[in-house]
CSV table of C-alpha atoms in Angstrom, one decimal:
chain,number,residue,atom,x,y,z
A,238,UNK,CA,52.1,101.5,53.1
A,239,UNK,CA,51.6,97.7,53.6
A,240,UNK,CA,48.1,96.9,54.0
A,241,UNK,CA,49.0,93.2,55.2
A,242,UNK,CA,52.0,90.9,55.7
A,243,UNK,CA,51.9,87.4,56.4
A,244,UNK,CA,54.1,84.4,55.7
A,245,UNK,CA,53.0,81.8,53.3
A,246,UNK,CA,54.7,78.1,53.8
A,247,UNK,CA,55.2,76.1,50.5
A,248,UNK,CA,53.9,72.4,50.9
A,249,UNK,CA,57.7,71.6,50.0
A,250,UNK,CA,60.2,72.3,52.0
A,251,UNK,CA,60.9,74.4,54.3
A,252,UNK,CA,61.0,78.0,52.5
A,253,UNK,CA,58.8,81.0,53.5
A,254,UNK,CA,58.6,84.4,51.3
A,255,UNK,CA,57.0,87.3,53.0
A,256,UNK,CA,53.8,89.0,50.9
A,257,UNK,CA,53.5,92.9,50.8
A,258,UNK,CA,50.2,93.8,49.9
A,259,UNK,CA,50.8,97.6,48.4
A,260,UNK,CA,47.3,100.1,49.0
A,261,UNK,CA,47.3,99.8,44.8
A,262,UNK,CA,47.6,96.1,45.1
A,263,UNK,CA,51.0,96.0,43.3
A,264,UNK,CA,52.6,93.2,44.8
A,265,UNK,CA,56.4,92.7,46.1
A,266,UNK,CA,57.5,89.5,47.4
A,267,UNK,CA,61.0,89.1,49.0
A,268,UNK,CA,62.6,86.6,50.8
A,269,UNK,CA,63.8,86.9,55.2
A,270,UNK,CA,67.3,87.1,53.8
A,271,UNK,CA,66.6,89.9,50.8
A,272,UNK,CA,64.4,91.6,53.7
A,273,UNK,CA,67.4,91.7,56.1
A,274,UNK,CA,69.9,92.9,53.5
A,275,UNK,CA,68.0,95.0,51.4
A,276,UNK,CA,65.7,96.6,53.4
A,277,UNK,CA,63.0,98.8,51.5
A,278,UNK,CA,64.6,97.5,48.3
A,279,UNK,CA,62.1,94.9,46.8
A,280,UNK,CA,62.1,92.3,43.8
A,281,UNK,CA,58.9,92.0,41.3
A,282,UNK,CA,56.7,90.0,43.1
A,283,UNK,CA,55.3,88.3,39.6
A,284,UNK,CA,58.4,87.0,38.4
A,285,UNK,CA,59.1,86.1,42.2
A,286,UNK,CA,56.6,84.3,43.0
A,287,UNK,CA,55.7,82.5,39.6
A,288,UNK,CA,59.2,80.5,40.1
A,289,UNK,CA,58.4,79.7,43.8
A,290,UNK,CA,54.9,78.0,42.5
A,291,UNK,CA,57.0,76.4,39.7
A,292,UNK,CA,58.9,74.7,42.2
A,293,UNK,CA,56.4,74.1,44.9
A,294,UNK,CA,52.9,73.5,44.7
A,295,UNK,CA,50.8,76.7,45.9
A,296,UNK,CA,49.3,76.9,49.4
A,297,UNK,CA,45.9,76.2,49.7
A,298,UNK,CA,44.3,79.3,51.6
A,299,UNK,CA,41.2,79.8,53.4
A,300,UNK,CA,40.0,83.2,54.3
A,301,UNK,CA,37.2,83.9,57.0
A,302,UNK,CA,35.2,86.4,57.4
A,303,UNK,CA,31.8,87.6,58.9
A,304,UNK,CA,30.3,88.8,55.2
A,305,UNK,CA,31.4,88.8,51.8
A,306,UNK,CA,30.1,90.4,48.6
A,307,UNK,CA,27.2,90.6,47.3
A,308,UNK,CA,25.6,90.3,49.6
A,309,UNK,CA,27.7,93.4,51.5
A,310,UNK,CA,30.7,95.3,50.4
A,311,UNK,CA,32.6,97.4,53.4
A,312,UNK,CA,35.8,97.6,54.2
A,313,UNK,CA,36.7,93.9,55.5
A,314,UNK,CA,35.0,92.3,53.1
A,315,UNK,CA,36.6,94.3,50.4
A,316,UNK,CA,39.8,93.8,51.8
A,317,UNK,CA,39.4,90.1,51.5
A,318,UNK,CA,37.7,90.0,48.2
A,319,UNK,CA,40.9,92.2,46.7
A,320,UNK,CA,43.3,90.5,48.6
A,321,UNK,CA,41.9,86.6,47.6
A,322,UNK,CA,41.6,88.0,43.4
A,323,UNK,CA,45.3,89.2,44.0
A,324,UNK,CA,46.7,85.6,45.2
A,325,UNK,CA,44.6,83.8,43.1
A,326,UNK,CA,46.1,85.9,39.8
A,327,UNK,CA,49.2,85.1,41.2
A,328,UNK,CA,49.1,81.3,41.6
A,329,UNK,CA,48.2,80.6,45.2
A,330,UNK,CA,44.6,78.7,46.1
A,331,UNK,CA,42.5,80.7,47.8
A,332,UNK,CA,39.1,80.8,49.2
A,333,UNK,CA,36.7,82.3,51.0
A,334,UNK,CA,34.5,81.0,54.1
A,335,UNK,CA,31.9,83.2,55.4
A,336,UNK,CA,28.5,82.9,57.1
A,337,UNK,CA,24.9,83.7,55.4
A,338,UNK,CA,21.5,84.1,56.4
A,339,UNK,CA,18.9,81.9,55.8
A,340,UNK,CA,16.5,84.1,54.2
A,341,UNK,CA,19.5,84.2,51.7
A,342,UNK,CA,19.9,81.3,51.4
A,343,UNK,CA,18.6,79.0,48.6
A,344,UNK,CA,15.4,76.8,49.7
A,345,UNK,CA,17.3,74.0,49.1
A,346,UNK,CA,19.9,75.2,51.1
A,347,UNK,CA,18.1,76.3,54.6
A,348,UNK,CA,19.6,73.9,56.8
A,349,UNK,CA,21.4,76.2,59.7
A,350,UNK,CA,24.7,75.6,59.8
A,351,UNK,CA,25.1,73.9,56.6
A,352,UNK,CA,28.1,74.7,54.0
A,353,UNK,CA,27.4,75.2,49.7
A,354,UNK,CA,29.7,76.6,47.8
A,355,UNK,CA,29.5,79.1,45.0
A,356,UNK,CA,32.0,81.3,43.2
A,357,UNK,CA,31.8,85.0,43.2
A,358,UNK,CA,34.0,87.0,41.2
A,359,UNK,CA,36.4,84.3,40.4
A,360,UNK,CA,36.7,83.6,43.8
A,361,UNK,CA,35.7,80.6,45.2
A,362,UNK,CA,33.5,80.9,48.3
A,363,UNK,CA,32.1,78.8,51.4
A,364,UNK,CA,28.9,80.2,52.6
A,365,UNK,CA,27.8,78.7,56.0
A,366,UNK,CA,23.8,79.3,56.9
A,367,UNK,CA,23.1,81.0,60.0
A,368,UNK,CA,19.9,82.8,61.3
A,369,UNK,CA,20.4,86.4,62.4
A,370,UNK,CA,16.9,86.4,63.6
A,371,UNK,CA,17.4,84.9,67.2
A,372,UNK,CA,16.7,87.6,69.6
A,373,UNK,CA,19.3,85.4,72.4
A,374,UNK,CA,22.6,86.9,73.0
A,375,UNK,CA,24.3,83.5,73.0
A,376,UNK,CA,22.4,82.7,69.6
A,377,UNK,CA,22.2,86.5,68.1
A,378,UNK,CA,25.2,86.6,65.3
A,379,UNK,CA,26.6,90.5,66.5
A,380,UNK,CA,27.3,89.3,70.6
A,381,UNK,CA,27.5,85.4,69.9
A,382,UNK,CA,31.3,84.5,70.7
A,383,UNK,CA,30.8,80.6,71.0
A,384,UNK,CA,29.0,78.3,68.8
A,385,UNK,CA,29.9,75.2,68.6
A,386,UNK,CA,27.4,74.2,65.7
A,387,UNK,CA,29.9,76.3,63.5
A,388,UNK,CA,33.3,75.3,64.7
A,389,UNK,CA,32.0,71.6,64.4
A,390,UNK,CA,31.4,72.9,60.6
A,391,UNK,CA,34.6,74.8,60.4
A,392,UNK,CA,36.0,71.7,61.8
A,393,UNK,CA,35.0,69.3,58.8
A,394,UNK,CA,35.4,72.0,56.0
A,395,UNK,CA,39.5,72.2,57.4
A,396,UNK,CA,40.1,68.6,57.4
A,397,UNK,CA,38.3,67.7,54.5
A,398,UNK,CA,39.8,70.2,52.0
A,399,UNK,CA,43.2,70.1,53.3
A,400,UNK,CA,43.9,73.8,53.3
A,401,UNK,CA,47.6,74.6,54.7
A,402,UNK,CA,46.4,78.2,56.1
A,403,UNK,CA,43.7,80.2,57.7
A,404,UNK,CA,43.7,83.4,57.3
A,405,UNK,CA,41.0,85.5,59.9
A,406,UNK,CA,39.5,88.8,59.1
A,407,UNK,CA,36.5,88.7,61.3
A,408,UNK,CA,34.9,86.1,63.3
A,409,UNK,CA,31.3,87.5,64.4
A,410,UNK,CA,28.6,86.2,62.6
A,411,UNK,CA,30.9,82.9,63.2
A,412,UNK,CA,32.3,81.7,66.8
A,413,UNK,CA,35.3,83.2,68.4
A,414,UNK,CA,36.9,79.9,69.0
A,415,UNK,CA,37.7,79.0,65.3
A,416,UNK,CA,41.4,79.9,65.9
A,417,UNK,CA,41.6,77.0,68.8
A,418,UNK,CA,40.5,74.7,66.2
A,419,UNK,CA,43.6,75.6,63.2
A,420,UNK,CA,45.3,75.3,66.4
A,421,UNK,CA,44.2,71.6,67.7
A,422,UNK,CA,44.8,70.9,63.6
A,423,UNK,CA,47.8,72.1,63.3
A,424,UNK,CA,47.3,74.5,60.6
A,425,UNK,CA,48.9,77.9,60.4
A,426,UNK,CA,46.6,81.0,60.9
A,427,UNK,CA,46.8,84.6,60.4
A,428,UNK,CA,44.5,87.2,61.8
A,429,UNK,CA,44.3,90.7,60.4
A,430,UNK,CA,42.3,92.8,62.6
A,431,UNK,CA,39.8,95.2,61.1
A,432,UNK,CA,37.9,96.5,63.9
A,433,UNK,CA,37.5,95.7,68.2
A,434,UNK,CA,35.0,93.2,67.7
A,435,UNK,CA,37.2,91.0,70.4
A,436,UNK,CA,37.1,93.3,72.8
A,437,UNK,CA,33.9,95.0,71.8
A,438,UNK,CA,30.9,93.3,71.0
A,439,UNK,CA,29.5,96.7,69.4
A,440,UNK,CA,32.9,96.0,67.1
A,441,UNK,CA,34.1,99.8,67.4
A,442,UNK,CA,34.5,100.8,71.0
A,443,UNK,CA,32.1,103.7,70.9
A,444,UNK,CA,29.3,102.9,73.7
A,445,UNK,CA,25.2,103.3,73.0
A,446,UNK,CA,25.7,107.0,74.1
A,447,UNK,CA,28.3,107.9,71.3
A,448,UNK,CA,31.4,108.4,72.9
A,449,UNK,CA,34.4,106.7,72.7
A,450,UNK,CA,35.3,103.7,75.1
A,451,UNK,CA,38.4,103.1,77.1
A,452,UNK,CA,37.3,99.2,77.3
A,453,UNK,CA,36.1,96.2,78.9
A,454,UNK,CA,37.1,96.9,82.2
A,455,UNK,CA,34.7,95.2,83.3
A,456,UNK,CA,32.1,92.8,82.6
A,457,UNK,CA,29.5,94.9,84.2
A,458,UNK,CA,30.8,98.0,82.4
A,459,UNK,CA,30.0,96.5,78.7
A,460,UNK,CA,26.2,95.4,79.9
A,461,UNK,CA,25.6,98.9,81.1
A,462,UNK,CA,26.5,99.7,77.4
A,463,UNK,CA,24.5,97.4,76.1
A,464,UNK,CA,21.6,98.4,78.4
A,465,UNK,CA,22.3,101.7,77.2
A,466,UNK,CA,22.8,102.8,80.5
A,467,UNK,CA,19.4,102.7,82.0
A,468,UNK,CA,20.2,101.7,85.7
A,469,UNK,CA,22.1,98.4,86.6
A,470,UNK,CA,22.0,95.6,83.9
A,471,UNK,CA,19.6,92.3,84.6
A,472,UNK,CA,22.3,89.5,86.4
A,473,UNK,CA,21.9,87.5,83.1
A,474,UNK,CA,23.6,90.1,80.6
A,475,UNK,CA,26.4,90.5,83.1
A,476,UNK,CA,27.1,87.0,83.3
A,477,UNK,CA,27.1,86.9,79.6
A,478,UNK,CA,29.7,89.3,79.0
A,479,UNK,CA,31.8,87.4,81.8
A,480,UNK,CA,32.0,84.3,79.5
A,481,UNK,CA,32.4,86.7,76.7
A,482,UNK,CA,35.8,88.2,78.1
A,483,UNK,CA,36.7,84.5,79.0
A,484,UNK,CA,36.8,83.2,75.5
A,485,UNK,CA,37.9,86.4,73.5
A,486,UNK,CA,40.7,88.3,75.7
């Protein structure tokens, strides 16, 4: 079973190959017109894709995502970690953007919403300083949808590395907007969704009293959740879940 599929441009031309990434992480890599006439039969993605980046020089490739190891290892930020060591072995530039605490963050480094850059497991990585302390739900990395502190960063890191392609896993911790800005840029984005986090701000559709959700019906609906159902929600909460559904859905 593919585990993720996307289309990578060269900087050269015109051509696009499509990348299979196998549950093993053995790699295929075909081309549209060997997918349309060969189906399920597939070419060796090393020798493949080593004469593509002979011809053309590699994409540059930035992944996002909400955490990263070390500091956690779960299922997206594995994904990305595997996925980024994969492309890299094979040629392509990739790296890695994700945000960090402040109490994790060097004392040299404890600006909020500052960028430094360190390498983790051959991977190079873009760790942006946020504080998960505030107690606000505009502010509060989990519910936050829309900072623009962060896209302003995100912003600057895009145009002054140059990369060719974003590639989303999750944006909490980050700003829901970031895909409006590859868009205003021009530069071609991805998304690969690991969990509901656009639709729920819990990220897994389950409500406070454990059972599965059918939703955001309703902005008043997901406060009650929030409130964990303890009589109608405070004005305020419902309001913010109205903007929330207006910038993520």
């Amino acid at each position: 079973h593919n585990i993720n599929q996307y289309a990578l441009k060269s900087l050269k031309g015109n051509s696009t190959a499509a990348v299979s990434l196998h549950s093993d992480f053995s790699q295929k890599i075909f081309s549209p017109e060997e997918q349309k006439l060969k189906g399920n039969c597939h070419h060796s993605f090393k020798h493949q894709s080593h004469a593509k980046l002979k011809n053309h020089s590699a994409p540059k490739i930035l992944f996002v995502c909400h955490d990263f190891p070390p500091i956690k290892y779960a299922g997206a930020q594995l994904f990305a970690l595997n996925l980024a060591k994969v492309m890299i072995q094979q040629g392509y530039d990739v790296r890695v953007l994700y945000p960090l605490d402040l109490s994790r963050c060097a004392p040299h480094k404890r600006e909020p919403h500052t960028i430094s850059e360190e390498v983790f497991d051959s991977v190079p990585v873009y760790q942006l300083a946020v504080d998960d302390r505030s107690q606000n739900m505009y502010q509060h990395p989990q519910f936050c949808f829309y900072h623009p502190d962060v896209e302003q960063q995100f912003a600057g890191l895009l145009e002054r590395e140059k990369f060719d392609i974003v590639h989303y896993h999750l944006l909490y911790r980050l700003s829901s907007t970031l895909p409006l800005v590859t868009r205003r840029l021009g530069i071609p984005s991805y998304a690969t969704l690991h969990d509901y986090w656009l639709l729920c701000a819990l990220g897994h559709m389950i409500d406070t009293r454990g059972r599965e959700c059918t939703g955001p019906e309703s902005p008043g609906k997901c406060a009650r959740c929030i409130s964990g159902f303890n009589g109608d929600p405070p004005p305020a909460m419902v309001e913010f879940f109205q903007q929330r559904m207006r910038h993520t859905m």
